[in-house]
Amino acid sequence: MSGLFVTEARREGKPFLFAVAVIAALGGFLFGYDTGVISGALLYIAPELHASSFEQEAIVGALLLGAVGGAVMSGYLADAISRKWTKVISGTVYALAALACAFSQSAGELIAARFILGLSVGTASFVSPMYIAELSPKRIRGGLVSFNQLMIVTGILFAYIADFGLKGVGDNWRWMLGLGAVPGLALAIGMLAMPHSPRWLAERGREEEAREALERTHRAEDVDEEMTSIKDVASREGRLRDLLATPVRSMLVVGLALAIFQQIVGINTIIYYAPTILSFSGNSASSAIGQTVFIGVTNLVFTIVAILLLDRLGRRFFLLAGTIGLAIALAVLGAFFLSSTLQDSVSYLSLVALIVYIACFAIGLGPVFWLMISEIFPLELRGPAMAVCTVANWSFNFLISFTFLTLVDAIGKTATFWLYGVVAVIAVVFFALKVPETMGRSLEQIQEDVTGRKRRRRRTAPRTRHA
Ligand code: BGC
């Protein structure tokens, strides 16, 4: 990965790759939009639908629970009906569910509609990167992973801007939620014009079509090599239980730890509840939504910084520095809510702490988790391993977001943020001891780092290869 995907696609001299990049952008964008839009909408939904703290959590959490289900189903659907049709259906369901959210008349209806929306978000979060990776030339596949993260945070920022722009409009929260139908529909229609994944075609013996799809995205001299590699990997494809074979098990522990820590340091309490947190410190709903846009811009800017530097300074540097930084921001946020003197004398401190927190997440755990799970697993086990990590990520996202307001009610704001801070400190220790540097290293070297021993040639377990 040496830069942004679109630049790299241009360098490949294959215009069709732009279309593929745009579809990638839509999948990630929708994921971000729908996870981000609820933060501002919630401030208006709660009074209008008389939603209790529990119901507000359920409105946020239903999407996440749906996403867990969507991520579980996505591997099956992507194989059974193809990546292409899974994405067409996902975009259609997205658009319909966004409209259903907009027209909800009660908290119960909204919760049900957001669960269905979640099924589509979870499916898109797994199938989009998979589909694009299968259509991209090897040389630029890495850039795609980070490009997807960039589009997630762009979607979040657009959601915050939509929340801000629509705050004075009648039925504002309905518009905020309903707008998701536009990119959803664009994804469904855009996908109709896309080819099937060459790998999916080759696995079904449709080699001619697979070759045609490859010819649209690969240089002529690369097509044969790619065809051979697709058939080779398909014939050695590992199953879920192979993940438990050493040394892959050690890699799975690292992947799962990254997936879980990414969520339990509390990122989505900030993404989903930023305006609520800012209104805790006395801001009106409207100024809290305005300040949240800064948080979205910071997220985007620092994600770009990370993408440009991750290949120069390494993943570990950003992971460790970012997580230490966010632990400090959480300590400050907790202290802010403890001290009324701080709240009176430096009222903007909560906004500053949230911005530092987001910047540190955006250079560290945000992109590094998604990047590393695409790098650390042997090629033939990459699909199932990434699926397991994605499901774990959504499950813990659900757990943390669903319990946030209850936790604040039960133990107070200070203890809640300090609790996430303690988790961040534990994460730093784990990362320092267990997470290998993957920048510029082969899979074998990475596995030696993780298992702490030289790898012997294995005869029975699947061979490992890097893409
Ligand atoms: C995480 C999301 C989060 C987003 C924030 C992603 O890497 O997986 O849960 O909302 O970053 O930027």
PDB file of C-alpha atoms and ligand atoms in Angstrom, residues 31 35 149 152-153 156 262-263 267-268 271-272 299 361 365-367 369-370 393 397, ligand 1:
ATOM      1  CA  PHE A  31     -21.547   1.662   6.701  1.00  0.00           C
ATOM      2  CA  THR A  35     -23.534   4.297  12.077  1.00  0.00           C
ATOM      3  CA  GLN A 149     -11.735   2.827   6.249  1.00  0.00           C
ATOM      4  CA  ILE A 152     -16.316   4.724   6.495  1.00  0.00           C
ATOM      5  CA  VAL A 153     -15.113   7.910   8.175  1.00  0.00           C
ATOM      6  CA  ILE A 156     -19.624   9.318   9.343  1.00  0.00           C
ATOM      7  CA  GLN A 262     -11.020  -1.620  18.821  1.00  0.00           C
ATOM      8  CA  GLN A 263     -14.524  -1.558  20.272  1.00  0.00           C
ATOM      9  CA  ILE A 267     -14.942   4.407  20.156  1.00  0.00           C
ATOM     10  CA  ASN A 268     -18.571   4.076  19.239  1.00  0.00           C
ATOM     11  CA  ILE A 271     -19.247   8.134  17.349  1.00  0.00           C
ATOM     12  CA  TYR A 272     -22.880   7.391  18.225  1.00  0.00           C
ATOM     13  CA  ASN A 299     -11.585  11.597  12.218  1.00  0.00           C
ATOM     14  CA  PHE A 361      -8.216   6.364  17.277  1.00  0.00           C
ATOM     15  CA  LEU A 365      -6.865   1.260  16.164  1.00  0.00           C
ATOM     16  CA  GLY A 366      -9.253   2.521  13.447  1.00  0.00           C
ATOM     17  CA  PRO A 367      -7.269   1.683  10.315  1.00  0.00           C
ATOM     18  CA  PHE A 369      -7.326  -3.293  12.927  1.00  0.00           C
ATOM     19  CA  TRP A 370      -8.818  -3.590   9.421  1.00  0.00           C
ATOM     20  CA  ASN A 393     -15.932  -6.526  16.073  1.00  0.00           C
ATOM     21  CA  ASN A 397     -19.592  -2.776  19.118  1.00  0.00           C
TER      22      ASN A 397
HETATM   23  C1  BGC B   1     -14.680   0.933  13.371  1.00  0.00           C
HETATM   24  C2  BGC B   1     -16.066   1.461  13.580  1.00  0.00           C
HETATM   25  C3  BGC B   1     -15.983   2.909  13.949  1.00  0.00           C
HETATM   26  C4  BGC B   1     -15.143   3.693  12.948  1.00  0.00           C
HETATM   27  C5  BGC B   1     -14.902   5.099  13.446  1.00  0.00           C
HETATM   28  C6  BGC B   1     -13.979   1.730  12.320  1.00  0.00           C
HETATM   29  O1  BGC B   1     -12.682   1.254  12.128  1.00  0.00           O
HETATM   30  O2  BGC B   1     -14.742  -0.434  12.989  1.00  0.00           O
HETATM   31  O3  BGC B   1     -16.723   0.706  14.575  1.00  0.00           O
HETATM   32  O4  BGC B   1     -17.265   3.478  14.005  1.00  0.00           O
HETATM   33  O5  BGC B   1     -13.886   3.080  12.731  1.00  0.00           O
HETATM   34  O6  BGC B   1     -14.093   5.835  12.597  1.00  0.00           O
END
